[in-house]
PDB file of C-alpha atoms in Angstrom:
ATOM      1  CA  UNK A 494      -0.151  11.189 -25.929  1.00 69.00           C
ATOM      2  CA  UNK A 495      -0.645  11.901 -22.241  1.00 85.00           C
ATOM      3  CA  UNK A 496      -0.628   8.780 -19.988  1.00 89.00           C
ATOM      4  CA  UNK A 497      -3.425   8.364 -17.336  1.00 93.00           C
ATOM      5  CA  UNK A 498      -2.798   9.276 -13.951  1.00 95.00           C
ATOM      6  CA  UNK A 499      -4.142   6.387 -11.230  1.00 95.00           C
ATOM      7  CA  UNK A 500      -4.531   8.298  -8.117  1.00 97.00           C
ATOM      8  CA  UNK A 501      -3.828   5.407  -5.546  1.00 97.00           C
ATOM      9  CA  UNK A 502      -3.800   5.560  -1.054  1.00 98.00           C
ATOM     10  CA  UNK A 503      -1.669   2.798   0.300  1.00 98.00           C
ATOM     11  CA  UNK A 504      -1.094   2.166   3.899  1.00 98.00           C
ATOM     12  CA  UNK A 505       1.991   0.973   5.795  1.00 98.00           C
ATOM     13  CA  UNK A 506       0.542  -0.703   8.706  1.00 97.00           C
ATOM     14  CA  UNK A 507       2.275  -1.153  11.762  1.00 97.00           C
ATOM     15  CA  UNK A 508       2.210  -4.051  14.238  1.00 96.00           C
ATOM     16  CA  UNK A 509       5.498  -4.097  17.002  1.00 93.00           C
ATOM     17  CA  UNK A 510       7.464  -2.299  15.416  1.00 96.00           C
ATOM     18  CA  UNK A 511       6.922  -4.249  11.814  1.00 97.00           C
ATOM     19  CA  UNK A 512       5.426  -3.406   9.070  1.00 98.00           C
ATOM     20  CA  UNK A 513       2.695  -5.491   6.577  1.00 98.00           C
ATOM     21  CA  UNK A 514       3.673  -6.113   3.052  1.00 98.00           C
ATOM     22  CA  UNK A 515       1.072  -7.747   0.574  1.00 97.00           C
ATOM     23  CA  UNK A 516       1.645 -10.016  -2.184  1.00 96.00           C
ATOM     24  CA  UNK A 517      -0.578  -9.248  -4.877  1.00 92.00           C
ATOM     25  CA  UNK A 518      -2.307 -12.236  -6.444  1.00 88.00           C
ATOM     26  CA  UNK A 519      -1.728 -14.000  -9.299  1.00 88.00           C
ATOM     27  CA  UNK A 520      -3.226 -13.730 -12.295  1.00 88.00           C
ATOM     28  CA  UNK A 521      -4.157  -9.879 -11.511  1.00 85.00           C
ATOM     29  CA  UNK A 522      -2.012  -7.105 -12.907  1.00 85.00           C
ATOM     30  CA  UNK A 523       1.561  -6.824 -11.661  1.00 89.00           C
ATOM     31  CA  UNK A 524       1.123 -10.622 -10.263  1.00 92.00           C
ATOM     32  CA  UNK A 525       3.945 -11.725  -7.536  1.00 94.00           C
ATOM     33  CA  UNK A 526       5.069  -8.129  -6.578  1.00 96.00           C
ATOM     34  CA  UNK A 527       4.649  -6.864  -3.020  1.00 97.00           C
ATOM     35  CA  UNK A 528       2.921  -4.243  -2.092  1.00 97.00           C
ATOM     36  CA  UNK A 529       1.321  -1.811   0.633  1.00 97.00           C
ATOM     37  CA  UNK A 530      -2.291  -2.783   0.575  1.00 96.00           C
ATOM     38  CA  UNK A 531      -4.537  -0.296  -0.843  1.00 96.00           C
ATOM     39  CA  UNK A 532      -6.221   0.857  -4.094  1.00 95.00           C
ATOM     40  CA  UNK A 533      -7.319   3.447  -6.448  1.00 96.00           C
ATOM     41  CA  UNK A 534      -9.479   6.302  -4.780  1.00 98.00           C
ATOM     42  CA  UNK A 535     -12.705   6.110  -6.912  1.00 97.00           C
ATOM     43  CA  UNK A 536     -14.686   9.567  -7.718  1.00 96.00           C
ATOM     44  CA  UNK A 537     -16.005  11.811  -5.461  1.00 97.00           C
ATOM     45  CA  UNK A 538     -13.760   9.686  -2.245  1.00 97.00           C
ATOM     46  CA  UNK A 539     -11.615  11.469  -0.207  1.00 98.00           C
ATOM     47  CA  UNK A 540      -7.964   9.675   0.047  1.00 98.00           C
ATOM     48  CA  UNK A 541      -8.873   8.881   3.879  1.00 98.00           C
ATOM     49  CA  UNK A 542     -12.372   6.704   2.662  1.00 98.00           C
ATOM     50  CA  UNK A 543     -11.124   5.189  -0.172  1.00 98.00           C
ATOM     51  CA  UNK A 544      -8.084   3.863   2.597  1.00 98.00           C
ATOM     52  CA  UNK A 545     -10.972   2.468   4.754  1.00 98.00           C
ATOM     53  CA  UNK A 546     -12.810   0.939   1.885  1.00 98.00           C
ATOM     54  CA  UNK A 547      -9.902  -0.497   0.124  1.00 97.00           C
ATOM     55  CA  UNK A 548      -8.689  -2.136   3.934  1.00 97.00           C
ATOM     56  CA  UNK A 549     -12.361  -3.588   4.227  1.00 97.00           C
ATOM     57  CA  UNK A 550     -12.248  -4.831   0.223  1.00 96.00           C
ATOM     58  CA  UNK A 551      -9.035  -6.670   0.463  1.00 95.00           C
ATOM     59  CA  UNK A 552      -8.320  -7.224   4.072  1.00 97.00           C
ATOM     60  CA  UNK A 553     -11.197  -7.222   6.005  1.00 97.00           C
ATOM     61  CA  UNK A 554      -9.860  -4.618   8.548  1.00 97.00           C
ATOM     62  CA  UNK A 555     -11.224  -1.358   9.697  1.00 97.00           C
ATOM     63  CA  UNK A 556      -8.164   1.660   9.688  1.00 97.00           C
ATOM     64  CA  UNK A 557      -8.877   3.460  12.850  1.00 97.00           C
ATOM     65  CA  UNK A 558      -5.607   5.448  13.562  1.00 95.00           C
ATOM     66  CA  UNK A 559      -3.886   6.680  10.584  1.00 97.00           C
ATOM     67  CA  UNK A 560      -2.078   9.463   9.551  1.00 97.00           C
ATOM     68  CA  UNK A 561      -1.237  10.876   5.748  1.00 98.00           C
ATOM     69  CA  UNK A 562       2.457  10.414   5.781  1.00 98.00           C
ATOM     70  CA  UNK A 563       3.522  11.558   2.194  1.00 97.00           C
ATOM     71  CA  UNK A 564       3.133  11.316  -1.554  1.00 97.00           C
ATOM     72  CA  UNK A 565       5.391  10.239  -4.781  1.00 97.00           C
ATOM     73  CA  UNK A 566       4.841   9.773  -8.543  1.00 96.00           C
ATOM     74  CA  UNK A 567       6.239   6.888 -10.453  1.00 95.00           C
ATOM     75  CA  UNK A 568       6.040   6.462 -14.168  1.00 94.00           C
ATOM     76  CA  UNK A 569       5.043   3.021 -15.311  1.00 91.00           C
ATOM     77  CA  UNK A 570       5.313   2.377 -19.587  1.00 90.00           C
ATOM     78  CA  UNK A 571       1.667   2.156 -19.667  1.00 91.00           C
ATOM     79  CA  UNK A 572       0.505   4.860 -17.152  1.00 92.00           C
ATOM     80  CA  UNK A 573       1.755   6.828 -13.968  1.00 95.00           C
ATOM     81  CA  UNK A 574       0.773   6.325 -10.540  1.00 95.00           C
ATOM     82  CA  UNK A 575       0.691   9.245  -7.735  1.00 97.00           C
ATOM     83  CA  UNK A 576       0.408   7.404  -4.545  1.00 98.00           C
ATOM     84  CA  UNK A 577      -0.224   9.183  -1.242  1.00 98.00           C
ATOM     85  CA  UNK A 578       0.935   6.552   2.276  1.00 98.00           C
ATOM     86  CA  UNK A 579      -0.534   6.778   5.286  1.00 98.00           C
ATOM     87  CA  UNK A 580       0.810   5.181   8.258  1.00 98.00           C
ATOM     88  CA  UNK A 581      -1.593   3.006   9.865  1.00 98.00           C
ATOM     89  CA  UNK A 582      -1.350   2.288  14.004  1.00 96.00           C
ATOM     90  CA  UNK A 583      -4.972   0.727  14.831  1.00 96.00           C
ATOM     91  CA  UNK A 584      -7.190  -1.115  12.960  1.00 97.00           C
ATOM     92  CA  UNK A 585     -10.132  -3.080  14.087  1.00 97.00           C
ATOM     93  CA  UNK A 586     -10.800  -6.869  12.888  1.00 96.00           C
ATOM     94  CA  UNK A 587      -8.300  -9.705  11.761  1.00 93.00           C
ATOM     95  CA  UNK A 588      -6.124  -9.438   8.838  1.00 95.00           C
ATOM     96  CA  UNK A 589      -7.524 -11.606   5.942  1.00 94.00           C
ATOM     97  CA  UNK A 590      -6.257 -11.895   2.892  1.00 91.00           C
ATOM     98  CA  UNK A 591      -9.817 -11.558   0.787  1.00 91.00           C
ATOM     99  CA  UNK A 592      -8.540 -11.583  -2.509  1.00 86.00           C
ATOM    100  CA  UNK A 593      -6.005 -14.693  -2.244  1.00 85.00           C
ATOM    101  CA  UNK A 594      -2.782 -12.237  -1.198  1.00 91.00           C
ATOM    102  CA  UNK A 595      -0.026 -13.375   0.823  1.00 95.00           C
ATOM    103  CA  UNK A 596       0.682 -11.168   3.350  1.00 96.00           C
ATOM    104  CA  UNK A 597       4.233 -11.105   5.809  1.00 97.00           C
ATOM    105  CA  UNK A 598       5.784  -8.606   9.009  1.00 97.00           C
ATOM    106  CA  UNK A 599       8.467  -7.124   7.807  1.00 97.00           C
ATOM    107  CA  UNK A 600      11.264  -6.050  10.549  1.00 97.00           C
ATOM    108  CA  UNK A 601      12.659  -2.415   9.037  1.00 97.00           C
ATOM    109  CA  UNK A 602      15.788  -2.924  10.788  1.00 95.00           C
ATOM    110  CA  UNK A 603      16.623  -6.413   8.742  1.00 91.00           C
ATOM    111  CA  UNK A 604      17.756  -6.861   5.498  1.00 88.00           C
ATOM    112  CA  UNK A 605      14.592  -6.651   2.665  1.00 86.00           C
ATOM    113  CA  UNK A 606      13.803 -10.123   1.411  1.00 89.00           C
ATOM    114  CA  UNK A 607      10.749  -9.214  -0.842  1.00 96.00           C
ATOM    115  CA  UNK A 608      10.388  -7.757  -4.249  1.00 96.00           C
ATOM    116  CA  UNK A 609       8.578  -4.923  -3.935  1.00 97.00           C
ATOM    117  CA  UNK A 610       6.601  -2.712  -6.823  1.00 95.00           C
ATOM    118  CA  UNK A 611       9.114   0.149  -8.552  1.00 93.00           C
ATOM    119  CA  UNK A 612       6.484   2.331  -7.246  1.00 93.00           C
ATOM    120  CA  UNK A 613       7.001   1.459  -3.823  1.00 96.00           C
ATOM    121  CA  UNK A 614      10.701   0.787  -3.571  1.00 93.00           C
ATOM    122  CA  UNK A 615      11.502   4.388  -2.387  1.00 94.00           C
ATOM    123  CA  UNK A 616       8.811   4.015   0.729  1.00 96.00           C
ATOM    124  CA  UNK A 617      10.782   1.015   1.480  1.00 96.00           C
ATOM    125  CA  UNK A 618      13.811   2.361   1.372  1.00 95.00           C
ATOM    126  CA  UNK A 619      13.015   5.285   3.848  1.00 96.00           C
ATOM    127  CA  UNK A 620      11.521   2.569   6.062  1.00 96.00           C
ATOM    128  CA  UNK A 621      15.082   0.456   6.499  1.00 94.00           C
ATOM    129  CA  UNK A 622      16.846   3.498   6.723  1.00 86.00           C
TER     130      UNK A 622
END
C-alpha cells in the first residue's frame, strides 16, 4: 500500500541574524515538537500562496521577501512528507501565535536547545553548520 504524500511549504524566517522556530500546540498532531511554521499547500495553490496563507493562518504575518531555498522528503510510519523551505527576510505585521504555539529566536551559531520534527532536523542541521 502506497502512503500519501503531504506536500508541505515551511519558512525559516529570519530576524538579526536568528531564526523563528514554532512549537506546535498541544493536543494537535505531533504535539510539543518544533517546527518551521507553515502548512500543507491545498489544491490548485502555488507553494509561494499557500506560504502567505499559512503565515496569515497561524501567525498573523504577511511574507513579503522570500526566496525558495530547497526541498527534502522524510518518511513518517503513517505517511511521507515532501517539504519545500523558503527563507523568509520581510514580513509585514507582528508575530502572533494564532493557534496557541510557542514561538522562540534561535541563534544558528549556539548550541540547539529544541526538539525539532525528524522532518526538519536536516534544515536545522545545515543552519548551525
Amino acid at each position: 500500500m502506497t502512503k500519501p504524500v503531504l506536500e508541505v511549504v515551511a519558512g525559516i524566517v529570519w530576524r538579526g541574524g536568528e531564526y523563528l522556530a514554532v512549537r506546535r500546540p498541544d493536543g494537535g498532531p505531533m504535539a510539543g515538537w518544533w517546527e518551521f511554521p507553515g502548512g500543507k499547500v491545498e489544491p490548485g495553490e502555488t507553494r509561494e500562496q499557500a506560504l502567505v496563507r499559512e503565515f496569515r493562518e497561524e501567525l498573523d504575518v504577511t511574507p513579503l521577501e522570500f526566496e525558495y531555498w530547497r526541498d527534502l522528503r522524510h518518511e513518517y510510519d503513517e505517511f511521507s512528507v515532501h517539504l519545500h523551505f523558503f527563507h523568509i527576510r520581510q514580513y509585514s505585521g507582528g508575530l502572533k501565535g494564532l493557534e496557541n504555539q510557542l514561538m522562540a529566536w534561535v541563534d544558528p551559531s549556539g548550541p540547539l536547545q529544541l526538539d525539532f520534527l525528524p522532518a526538519d532536523t536536516v534544515i536545522v542541521e545545515a543552519l548551525h553548520s
